[in-house]
């Protein structure tokens, strides 16, 4: 089980990312556009750097949906490798079967 504070902080980051996503996308489009004037591009870079650091989606951490474990995340199921193994053994993951030979 992860620390509750880390789980809550990640949820807050997700909200900040969602709030600033449109503005970040607009600024990045201006920066990467080949027809943008140099001064306009520099202004967009400055505006992008003034946005909150946590508004970048790179700062989000994939966590286990059940207990918040940050390591060993299995994206297809949205849970950690340990929880994935437990649920697969119990047959509670649809489409996942335990192989034995």
PDB file of C-alpha atoms in Angstrom:
ATOM      1  CA  UNK A   1       0.000   0.000   0.000  1.00  0.00           C
ATOM      2  CA  UNK A   2       1.400   3.361  -1.054  1.00  0.00           C
ATOM      3  CA  UNK A   3       1.405   6.383   1.205  1.00  0.00           C
ATOM      4  CA  UNK A   4      -1.967   8.080   1.113  1.00  0.00           C
ATOM      5  CA  UNK A   5      -0.317  11.467   0.597  1.00  0.00           C
ATOM      6  CA  UNK A   6       1.401  10.302  -2.612  1.00  0.00           C
ATOM      7  CA  UNK A   7      -1.883   8.972  -4.012  1.00  0.00           C
ATOM      8  CA  UNK A   8      -3.686  12.232  -3.212  1.00  0.00           C
ATOM      9  CA  UNK A   9      -0.846  14.306  -4.685  1.00  0.00           C
ATOM     10  CA  UNK A  10      -1.044  12.311  -7.920  1.00  0.00           C
ATOM     11  CA  UNK A  11      -4.814  12.954  -8.113  1.00  0.00           C
ATOM     12  CA  UNK A  12      -4.185  16.688  -7.636  1.00  0.00           C
ATOM     13  CA  UNK A  13      -1.575  16.600 -10.393  1.00  0.00           C
ATOM     14  CA  UNK A  14      -4.069  14.891 -12.709  1.00  0.00           C
ATOM     15  CA  UNK A  15      -6.562  17.699 -12.064  1.00  0.00           C
ATOM     16  CA  UNK A  16      -3.914  20.362 -12.763  1.00  0.00           C
ATOM     17  CA  UNK A  17      -2.890  18.595 -15.982  1.00  0.00           C
ATOM     18  CA  UNK A  18      -6.516  18.488 -17.135  1.00  0.00           C
ATOM     19  CA  UNK A  19      -7.045  22.158 -16.255  1.00  0.00           C
ATOM     20  CA  UNK A  20      -4.027  23.380 -18.254  1.00  0.00           C
ATOM     21  CA  UNK A  21      -4.066  20.821 -21.101  1.00  0.00           C
ATOM     22  CA  UNK A  22      -5.731  23.081 -23.667  1.00  0.00           C
ATOM     23  CA  UNK A  23      -3.425  26.044 -23.011  1.00  0.00           C
ATOM     24  CA  UNK A  24      -0.300  23.840 -23.078  1.00  0.00           C
ATOM     25  CA  UNK A  25      -1.383  22.276 -26.377  1.00  0.00           C
ATOM     26  CA  UNK A  26      -1.958  25.711 -27.906  1.00  0.00           C
ATOM     27  CA  UNK A  27       1.455  26.999 -26.792  1.00  0.00           C
ATOM     28  CA  UNK A  28       3.225  23.849 -27.998  1.00  0.00           C
ATOM     29  CA  UNK A  29       1.499  24.183 -31.375  1.00  0.00           C
ATOM     30  CA  UNK A  30       2.757  27.770 -31.680  1.00  0.00           C
ATOM     31  CA  UNK A  31       6.290  26.735 -30.683  1.00  0.00           C
ATOM     32  CA  UNK A  32       6.501  23.811 -33.090  1.00  0.00           C
ATOM     33  CA  UNK A  33       4.863  25.566 -36.035  1.00  0.00           C
ATOM     34  CA  UNK A  34       7.478  26.359 -38.726  1.00  0.00           C
ATOM     35  CA  UNK A  35       5.682  29.552 -39.804  1.00  0.00           C
ATOM     36  CA  UNK A  36       5.797  31.178 -36.365  1.00  0.00           C
ATOM     37  CA  UNK A  37       7.731  34.420 -35.983  1.00  0.00           C
ATOM     38  CA  UNK A  38      10.803  34.241 -33.691  1.00  0.00           C
ATOM     39  CA  UNK A  39       9.436  36.815 -31.201  1.00  0.00           C
ATOM     40  CA  UNK A  40       6.081  35.047 -31.058  1.00  0.00           C
ATOM     41  CA  UNK A  41       7.819  31.722 -30.512  1.00  0.00           C
ATOM     42  CA  UNK A  42       9.909  33.137 -27.652  1.00  0.00           C
ATOM     43  CA  UNK A  43       6.783  34.617 -26.046  1.00  0.00           C
ATOM     44  CA  UNK A  44       5.106  31.200 -26.245  1.00  0.00           C
ATOM     45  CA  UNK A  45       8.143  29.531 -24.671  1.00  0.00           C
ATOM     46  CA  UNK A  46       8.062  32.052 -21.805  1.00  0.00           C
ATOM     47  CA  UNK A  47       4.315  31.542 -21.336  1.00  0.00           C
ATOM     48  CA  UNK A  48       4.798  27.779 -21.302  1.00  0.00           C
ATOM     49  CA  UNK A  49       7.532  28.037 -18.686  1.00  0.00           C
ATOM     50  CA  UNK A  50       5.263  30.202 -16.495  1.00  0.00           C
ATOM     51  CA  UNK A  51       2.619  27.482 -16.307  1.00  0.00           C
ATOM     52  CA  UNK A  52       2.688  25.353 -13.142  1.00  0.00           C
ATOM     53  CA  UNK A  53       5.299  22.600 -13.178  1.00  0.00           C
ATOM     54  CA  UNK A  54       2.660  19.999 -12.305  1.00  0.00           C
ATOM     55  CA  UNK A  55       0.632  20.907 -15.398  1.00  0.00           C
ATOM     56  CA  UNK A  56       2.945  18.733 -17.497  1.00  0.00           C
ATOM     57  CA  UNK A  57       1.481  15.256 -18.113  1.00  0.00           C
ATOM     58  CA  UNK A  58       4.967  13.765 -17.804  1.00  0.00           C
ATOM     59  CA  UNK A  59       4.800  14.336 -14.043  1.00  0.00           C
ATOM     60  CA  UNK A  60       1.840  11.963 -13.610  1.00  0.00           C
ATOM     61  CA  UNK A  61       2.644   8.538 -12.200  1.00  0.00           C
ATOM     62  CA  UNK A  62       0.858   5.352 -13.203  1.00  0.00           C
ATOM     63  CA  UNK A  63      -0.400   3.742 -10.006  1.00  0.00           C
ATOM     64  CA  UNK A  64      -2.261   0.585  -9.049  1.00  0.00           C
ATOM     65  CA  UNK A  65      -5.997   1.356  -9.019  1.00  0.00           C
ATOM     66  CA  UNK A  66      -6.517  -0.696  -5.859  1.00  0.00           C
ATOM     67  CA  UNK A  67      -3.706   0.237  -3.487  1.00  0.00           C
ATOM     68  CA  UNK A  68      -1.679   2.923  -5.318  1.00  0.00           C
ATOM     69  CA  UNK A  69       1.539   0.945  -5.800  1.00  0.00           C
ATOM     70  CA  UNK A  70       3.727   2.957  -8.224  1.00  0.00           C
ATOM     71  CA  UNK A  71       6.080   0.203  -9.405  1.00  0.00           C
ATOM     72  CA  UNK A  72       5.324  -2.785 -11.614  1.00  0.00           C
ATOM     73  CA  UNK A  73       2.300  -1.176 -13.247  1.00  0.00           C
ATOM     74  CA  UNK A  74       0.506  -3.321 -15.846  1.00  0.00           C
ATOM     75  CA  UNK A  75      -1.177  -0.832 -18.135  1.00  0.00           C
ATOM     76  CA  UNK A  76      -3.585  -3.255 -19.787  1.00  0.00           C
ATOM     77  CA  UNK A  77      -5.244  -4.001 -16.456  1.00  0.00           C
ATOM     78  CA  UNK A  78      -4.463  -0.756 -14.603  1.00  0.00           C
ATOM     79  CA  UNK A  79      -3.011  -2.592 -11.602  1.00  0.00           C
ATOM     80  CA  UNK A  80       0.391  -3.637 -10.298  1.00  0.00           C
ATOM     81  CA  UNK A  81       2.075  -6.915 -11.191  1.00  0.00           C
ATOM     82  CA  UNK A  82       1.422  -8.333  -7.723  1.00  0.00           C
ATOM     83  CA  UNK A  83      -2.315  -7.557  -7.778  1.00  0.00           C
ATOM     84  CA  UNK A  84      -2.447  -8.749 -11.415  1.00  0.00           C
ATOM     85  CA  UNK A  85      -1.056 -12.142 -10.397  1.00  0.00           C
ATOM     86  CA  UNK A  86      -3.482 -12.465  -7.476  1.00  0.00           C
ATOM     87  CA  UNK A  87      -6.527 -11.597  -9.554  1.00  0.00           C
ATOM     88  CA  UNK A  88      -5.412 -13.809 -12.450  1.00  0.00           C
ATOM     89  CA  UNK A  89      -5.055 -16.787 -10.102  1.00  0.00           C
ATOM     90  CA  UNK A  90      -8.566 -16.197  -8.768  1.00  0.00           C
ATOM     91  CA  UNK A  91      -9.933 -15.821 -12.315  1.00  0.00           C
ATOM     92  CA  UNK A  92     -11.243 -12.311 -11.667  1.00  0.00           C
ATOM     93  CA  UNK A  93      -9.619 -10.686 -14.715  1.00  0.00           C
ATOM     94  CA  UNK A  94     -11.723 -11.135 -17.843  1.00  0.00           C
ATOM     95  CA  UNK A  95      -9.720 -12.536 -20.742  1.00  0.00           C
ATOM     96  CA  UNK A  96      -6.724 -13.476 -18.599  1.00  0.00           C
ATOM     97  CA  UNK A  97      -6.024 -17.121 -17.847  1.00  0.00           C
ATOM     98  CA  UNK A  98      -3.276 -18.718 -15.827  1.00  0.00           C
ATOM     99  CA  UNK A  99      -1.175 -20.871 -18.082  1.00  0.00           C
ATOM    100  CA  UNK A 100       0.150 -24.199 -16.884  1.00  0.00           C
ATOM    101  CA  UNK A 101       2.027 -26.885 -18.785  1.00  0.00           C
TER     102      UNK A 101
END
